[in-house]
Coordinates of C-alpha atoms in Angstrom, one line a residue:
M1 CA -19.0 -1.5 -17.1
P2 CA -16.5 0.6 -15.3
G3 CA -15.3 -0.5 -11.7
A4 CA -16.0 1.6 -8.5
I5 CA -12.8 3.6 -9.4
Y6 CA -12.2 4.2 -13.1
A7 CA -9.7 6.3 -14.7
E8 CA -8.6 7.0 -18.4
G9 CA -6.0 9.0 -19.9
L10 CA -5.5 11.3 -17.0
V11 CA -2.7 13.9 -17.5
K12 CA -1.4 16.2 -14.9
T13 CA 1.7 18.5 -15.2
F14 CA 3.1 21.0 -12.7
G15 CA 5.5 23.4 -14.9
D16 CA 7.8 21.0 -16.8
V17 CA 6.9 18.0 -14.9
R18 CA 4.6 15.5 -16.3
A19 CA 3.4 13.9 -12.9
L20 CA 0.6 12.0 -14.9
D21 CA 0.9 10.8 -18.4
G22 CA -2.1 9.0 -19.5
V23 CA -2.9 7.0 -16.4
D24 CA -5.9 4.5 -16.7
L25 CA -7.3 2.4 -13.7
D26 CA -10.0 0.3 -13.3
V27 CA -11.0 -1.2 -9.8
P28 CA -13.8 -3.4 -9.5
E29 CA -16.3 -3.0 -6.3
G30 CA -15.3 -4.7 -3.4
T31 CA -11.3 -5.0 -4.3
V32 CA -8.1 -3.6 -3.3
L33 CA -5.9 -2.2 -5.9
G34 CA -2.5 -1.6 -4.9
L35 CA -0.6 1.3 -6.6
L36 CA 3.2 1.0 -6.4
G37 CA 5.9 3.2 -7.7
P38 CA 9.3 5.0 -7.1
N39 CA 9.3 8.2 -5.2
G40 CA 7.7 11.0 -7.5
A41 CA 6.0 8.2 -9.8
G42 CA 2.7 10.0 -9.8
K43 CA 0.9 7.9 -7.0
T44 CA -0.2 10.7 -4.7
T45 CA -1.0 13.1 -7.6
T46 CA -3.6 10.2 -8.8
V47 CA -5.1 9.9 -5.5
R48 CA -5.3 13.6 -5.3
V49 CA -6.9 13.9 -8.8
L50 CA -9.6 10.7 -7.8
T51 CA -10.5 12.6 -4.6
T52 CA -11.3 15.8 -6.1
L53 CA -8.5 17.6 -4.5
L54 CA -6.6 18.3 -7.6
Q55 CA -8.3 18.7 -11.3
P56 CA -6.3 16.9 -14.3
D57 CA -5.3 18.6 -17.2
S58 CA -7.3 16.3 -19.2
G59 CA -8.8 12.6 -19.2
K60 CA -11.6 11.1 -17.3
A61 CA -12.3 9.8 -13.7
V62 CA -15.2 8.3 -12.2
V63 CA -15.6 7.0 -8.6
A64 CA -18.7 5.3 -7.1
G65 CA -20.3 5.9 -10.3
I66 CA -19.9 9.5 -10.1
D67 CA -18.0 11.9 -12.6
V68 CA -15.1 13.7 -10.6
L69 CA -15.0 16.5 -12.5
K70 CA -18.8 17.1 -13.1
H71 CA -19.9 16.1 -9.6
P72 CA -16.9 16.6 -7.3
N73 CA -19.4 17.3 -4.1
E74 CA -21.3 14.1 -4.6
V75 CA -17.8 12.1 -4.9
R76 CA -16.8 13.7 -1.5
R77 CA -19.7 12.4 0.2
S78 CA -19.1 8.9 -1.2
I79 CA -15.1 8.4 -0.1
G80 CA -13.1 8.1 2.7
L81 CA -9.4 9.4 2.5
S82 CA -6.3 8.9 4.6
G83 CA -3.2 10.7 3.4
Q84 CA 0.4 10.0 3.7
F85 CA 0.7 12.2 7.0
A86 CA -1.7 12.1 10.0
A87 CA -3.9 15.2 9.6
V88 CA -5.5 15.8 13.0
D89 CA -6.3 18.7 15.0
E90 CA -3.7 18.8 18.0
Y91 CA -5.8 21.0 20.4
L92 CA -8.7 18.8 20.3
T93 CA -8.9 15.2 21.9
G94 CA -9.0 12.1 19.8
R95 CA -12.7 11.9 20.5
E96 CA -13.4 15.3 19.4
N97 CA -11.5 15.0 16.4
L98 CA -13.3 12.1 15.2
Q99 CA -17.0 13.7 16.5
M100 CA -16.0 16.7 14.4
V101 CA -15.5 14.8 11.3
G102 CA -18.7 13.0 11.7
Q103 CA -20.7 16.3 12.2
L104 CA -19.0 17.8 9.3
Y105 CA -20.5 14.8 7.1
Q106 CA -24.0 15.8 8.9
M107 CA -24.2 13.1 11.4
S108 CA -26.0 13.8 14.4
A109 CA -24.0 14.7 17.5
R110 CA -25.5 11.3 19.2
D111 CA -24.4 9.3 16.2
A112 CA -20.8 11.1 15.9
K113 CA -20.3 10.4 19.4
K114 CA -21.1 6.6 19.3
R115 CA -19.4 6.3 15.9
A116 CA -16.3 7.8 17.5
G117 CA -16.4 5.6 20.6
G118 CA -16.4 2.7 18.3
L119 CA -13.4 3.7 16.2
L120 CA -11.5 4.6 19.0
E121 CA -11.9 0.9 20.5
R122 CA -11.2 -0.5 17.1
F123 CA -7.9 1.4 16.8
N124 CA -6.8 1.0 20.5
L125 CA -7.1 4.4 21.2
A126 CA -9.7 4.3 23.9
D127 CA -7.5 4.8 26.7
A128 CA -6.2 8.1 25.2
A129 CA -9.6 9.0 23.8
D130 CA -9.7 12.5 26.1
R131 CA -6.2 13.3 25.5
P132 CA -5.4 16.2 23.5
A133 CA -3.9 14.9 20.3
K134 CA -0.8 16.7 20.8
T135 CA 0.2 14.3 23.3
Y136 CA -0.3 11.3 21.1
S137 CA 3.1 9.7 19.6
G138 CA 3.3 9.5 15.8
G139 CA 1.8 6.2 15.6
M140 CA -1.2 6.9 17.6
R141 CA -1.9 9.9 15.6
R142 CA -1.4 7.8 12.4
R143 CA -4.0 5.6 13.8
L144 CA -6.4 8.5 14.7
D145 CA -6.1 9.8 11.1
L146 CA -7.1 6.4 9.7
A147 CA -10.1 6.4 12.2
A148 CA -11.1 9.6 10.8
A149 CA -11.3 8.3 7.4
L150 CA -13.7 5.7 8.6
V151 CA -15.9 7.7 10.2
V152 CA -18.9 7.6 7.4
S153 CA -18.1 4.0 6.4
P154 CA -17.7 5.2 2.8
P155 CA -18.0 2.7 0.1
V156 CA -14.8 3.8 -1.7
M157 CA -11.6 4.5 0.2
F158 CA -8.2 5.8 -0.6
M159 CA -5.3 5.0 1.5
D160 CA -2.1 6.8 0.8
E161 CA 0.8 4.9 2.4
P162 CA -1.6 4.3 5.4
T163 CA 1.0 2.4 7.7
T164 CA 3.9 4.5 7.4
G165 CA 5.1 5.2 11.0
L166 CA 3.2 2.2 12.4
D167 CA 5.1 -0.7 14.3
P168 CA 4.5 -4.3 13.1
R169 CA 1.6 -4.9 15.6
N170 CA -0.3 -1.9 14.8
R171 CA 0.4 -2.4 11.0
Q172 CA -1.1 -6.1 11.3
Q173 CA -4.0 -4.5 13.1
L174 CA -4.7 -2.3 10.3
W175 CA -4.4 -4.9 7.6
E176 CA -7.3 -6.7 9.5
V177 CA -9.3 -3.5 9.6
I178 CA -8.8 -3.3 5.8
Q179 CA -9.8 -6.9 5.3
E180 CA -13.0 -6.4 7.1
L181 CA -13.8 -3.5 5.1
V182 CA -13.2 -4.9 1.8
S183 CA -15.3 -8.2 2.8
G184 CA -18.1 -5.7 3.6
G185 CA -18.2 -4.4 -0.1
T186 CA -15.8 -1.5 0.4
T187 CA -13.5 -0.6 -2.6
L188 CA -9.9 0.5 -1.5
L189 CA -7.3 2.2 -3.6
L190 CA -3.9 1.6 -1.6
T191 CA -0.6 3.3 -2.2
T192 CA 2.1 1.9 -0.2
Q193 CA 6.1 1.4 -0.2
Y194 CA 5.8 -1.9 1.8
L195 CA 5.7 -4.3 -0.6
E196 CA 4.8 -7.3 1.5
E197 CA 1.5 -4.9 2.4
A198 CA 0.5 -4.9 -1.2
D199 CA 1.2 -8.6 -1.7
H200 CA -0.9 -9.3 1.6
L201 CA -3.9 -7.0 0.6
A202 CA -4.0 -6.2 -3.1
H203 CA -6.2 -8.2 -5.4
N204 CA -4.5 -6.4 -8.3
I205 CA -1.4 -4.2 -8.6
C206 CA -0.5 -1.4 -10.8
V207 CA 3.1 -0.2 -10.8
V208 CA 3.5 3.5 -12.0
D209 CA 6.6 5.1 -13.1
H210 CA 7.0 8.7 -14.6
G211 CA 3.4 9.2 -14.5
K212 CA 2.7 6.1 -16.5
V213 CA 1.1 2.5 -15.6
I214 CA 4.1 0.3 -16.4
A215 CA 2.5 -3.0 -15.6
R216 CA -0.5 -4.3 -14.0
G217 CA -1.8 -7.7 -12.8
T218 CA -2.1 -9.9 -9.7
S219 CA 1.1 -10.4 -7.6
D220 CA 1.4 -13.8 -8.8
Q221 CA 1.2 -12.7 -12.4
L222 CA 3.8 -9.9 -11.8
K223 CA 6.0 -12.3 -10.2
A224 CA 5.6 -14.9 -13.0
R225 CA 6.4 -12.0 -15.5
T226 CA 9.6 -11.2 -13.7
G227 CA 10.7 -14.8 -13.4
G228 CA 13.8 -15.5 -11.3
E229 CA 13.2 -18.7 -9.1
R230 CA 16.3 -19.5 -7.4
V231 CA 17.6 -22.3 -4.6
E232 CA 19.1 -21.2 -1.7
V233 CA 21.5 -23.5 0.2
V234 CA 23.1 -23.0 3.5
V235 CA 26.0 -25.5 4.4
H236 CA 26.9 -26.7 8.0
E237 CA 30.7 -26.0 7.5
S238 CA 32.6 -23.3 5.4
E239 CA 34.5 -26.1 4.1
Q240 CA 31.6 -27.6 2.2
I241 CA 30.8 -24.3 0.2
S242 CA 32.9 -25.4 -2.7
P243 CA 31.4 -29.1 -3.4
A244 CA 28.1 -27.4 -2.8
R245 CA 28.7 -24.8 -5.5
E246 CA 29.9 -27.6 -8.0
V247 CA 26.5 -29.4 -7.5
L248 CA 24.4 -26.2 -8.0
L249 CA 26.4 -25.2 -10.8
G250 CA 24.9 -28.6 -12.3
F251 CA 21.4 -27.6 -12.0
G252 CA 21.4 -23.7 -12.3
K253 CA 20.9 -21.2 -15.1
G254 CA 23.8 -18.9 -14.2
D255 CA 26.6 -18.1 -11.6
V256 CA 26.1 -19.3 -8.0
A257 CA 26.2 -16.3 -5.6
I258 CA 28.0 -17.1 -2.4
A259 CA 27.9 -15.4 1.0
E260 CA 30.5 -16.8 2.9
H261 CA 29.9 -15.3 6.4
T262 CA 26.6 -16.9 6.3
R263 CA 27.5 -20.2 4.3
K264 CA 24.6 -19.4 1.9
L265 CA 24.6 -20.3 -1.6
T266 CA 22.1 -19.1 -4.1
V267 CA 21.7 -19.9 -7.9
P268 CA 18.9 -19.3 -10.6
V269 CA 16.9 -22.2 -11.5
T270 CA 13.8 -23.5 -13.6
G271 CA 12.0 -26.6 -12.7
G272 CA 10.3 -25.8 -9.2
A273 CA 9.9 -28.3 -6.6
K274 CA 10.8 -31.3 -8.6
L275 CA 14.3 -29.7 -9.3
L276 CA 14.8 -29.0 -5.7
A277 CA 14.2 -32.6 -4.6
E278 CA 17.0 -33.6 -7.2
V279 CA 19.3 -30.9 -5.8
I280 CA 19.0 -32.4 -2.3
R281 CA 19.8 -35.9 -3.6
E282 CA 22.9 -34.8 -5.2
L283 CA 24.1 -33.0 -2.4
D284 CA 23.5 -36.0 0.2
I285 CA 25.4 -38.3 -2.4
R286 CA 28.3 -35.9 -2.2
G287 CA 28.2 -35.8 1.5
V288 CA 27.3 -32.0 1.7
E289 CA 25.5 -31.5 5.2
I290 CA 23.0 -28.6 5.1
D291 CA 21.6 -26.3 7.7
D292 CA 18.8 -25.1 5.2
I293 CA 17.8 -25.2 1.6
G294 CA 14.5 -23.9 -0.2
L295 CA 13.1 -22.7 -3.5
R296 CA 12.6 -19.1 -3.5
R297 CA 10.1 -17.4 -5.8
P298 CA 10.6 -13.7 -6.6
T299 CA 9.2 -11.3 -4.3
L300 CA 7.4 -8.1 -5.0
D301 CA 10.6 -6.4 -4.2
D302 CA 12.3 -8.4 -7.4
V303 CA 9.4 -7.3 -9.5
F304 CA 9.7 -3.5 -8.5
I305 CA 13.4 -3.5 -9.1
S306 CA 12.9 -5.4 -12.6
L307 CA 10.3 -3.0 -13.3
T308 CA 11.8 0.5 -12.1
G309 CA 15.6 -0.3 -12.1
H310 CA 15.7 0.1 -8.3
A311 CA 14.1 -0.7 -4.8
A312 CA 11.1 1.0 -3.2
E313 CA 11.9 3.7 -1.3
T314 CA 10.4 5.0 1.8
E315 CA 10.9 8.8 1.8
A316 CA 8.0 11.2 1.2
E317 CA 7.4 11.8 -2.8
E318 CA 9.1 14.2 -4.9
N319 CA 7.7 17.1 -7.0
G320 CA 4.9 18.0 -4.2
E321 CA 3.3 14.6 -4.1
A322 CA 4.0 14.2 -0.5
E323 CA 1.6 17.0 0.4
D324 CA -1.1 15.4 2.5
A325 CA -4.6 15.6 1.1
R326 CA -6.3 14.8 4.3
G327 CA -6.3 18.3 5.8
A328 CA -8.2 19.5 2.9
Q329 CA -11.2 16.9 3.1
G330 CA -12.7 18.1 6.3
A331 CA -12.8 21.8 4.6
K332 CA -14.2 20.5 1.5
A333 CA -16.8 18.3 3.3
K334 CA -17.9 21.5 5.3
K335 CA -17.8 23.4 1.8
S336 CA -20.1 20.8 0.5
R337 CA -22.3 20.9 3.3
K338 CA -22.9 24.7 2.7
E339 CA -23.5 24.4 -0.9
S340 CA -26.0 21.5 -0.2
A341 CA -28.1 23.7 1.9
K342 CA -28.5 26.5 -0.8

């Protein structure tokens, strides 16, 4: 049975650019899917299709059990969306922004006010609740935008690079909010350029490139596929770099990389913790004093580079993908309200 978010064979072209080239997704209910990929890979286009803001040229998409193409209005009532850039009305206060979103979704004025107050507290915006949003910092606007996406407590959420522009404290706070939502049964599709964010939050990860899913699995599965365990040693004195290198060459599966200014040596290995213990013993026998030693597993950055050929970037996506979808969400919700009243 398909998950809370399901896509099969999504194709979308913009002129000569094939933004989506047969994307397949299946996100079980109550889980987080991290969608990773370089700029222009198709992440935001996928989100826009799944949230009814863009029609695919072909393919199938079902969100919260509802066909995206056949019943877009019903889909909109069942989702929350936070786009890449904060989409708030600068001339309304933070409180008014949230109350407006609630009333667009047919909440009573009383309920919308109560919900807005709770979200302002949750996102540390209560002190600025009655100031115009144009006086907010970039990070505050981002938090207000994220709060707006949660006004109706949707069963399915889409967050397109939600922590861009947030400082580490606010990013950690948002992670906690996401974990609370998911533990309560919310399903989330998350695009991000912060790979540690996907590592921390996502149950499963899909890597897309050139409009195609090129890898999928858990974080651990993708790391195992990439391989690349390595031993890193920091020696106490620069004179000990040479004997340490000789030791590492005896255990490694390749050349030893040396950073002389930090006195750090790195070598690829296989064998895990058992091999690390042997390295430590041999260094001790050779009289090499060390300040630090460790066995490093591959990171998601390593996975990303291995699969796509370069590191993740943090600029807005190319080919129109960076266009923020949230600004259209309120208008579409309003349209949905009018149509349902007919």
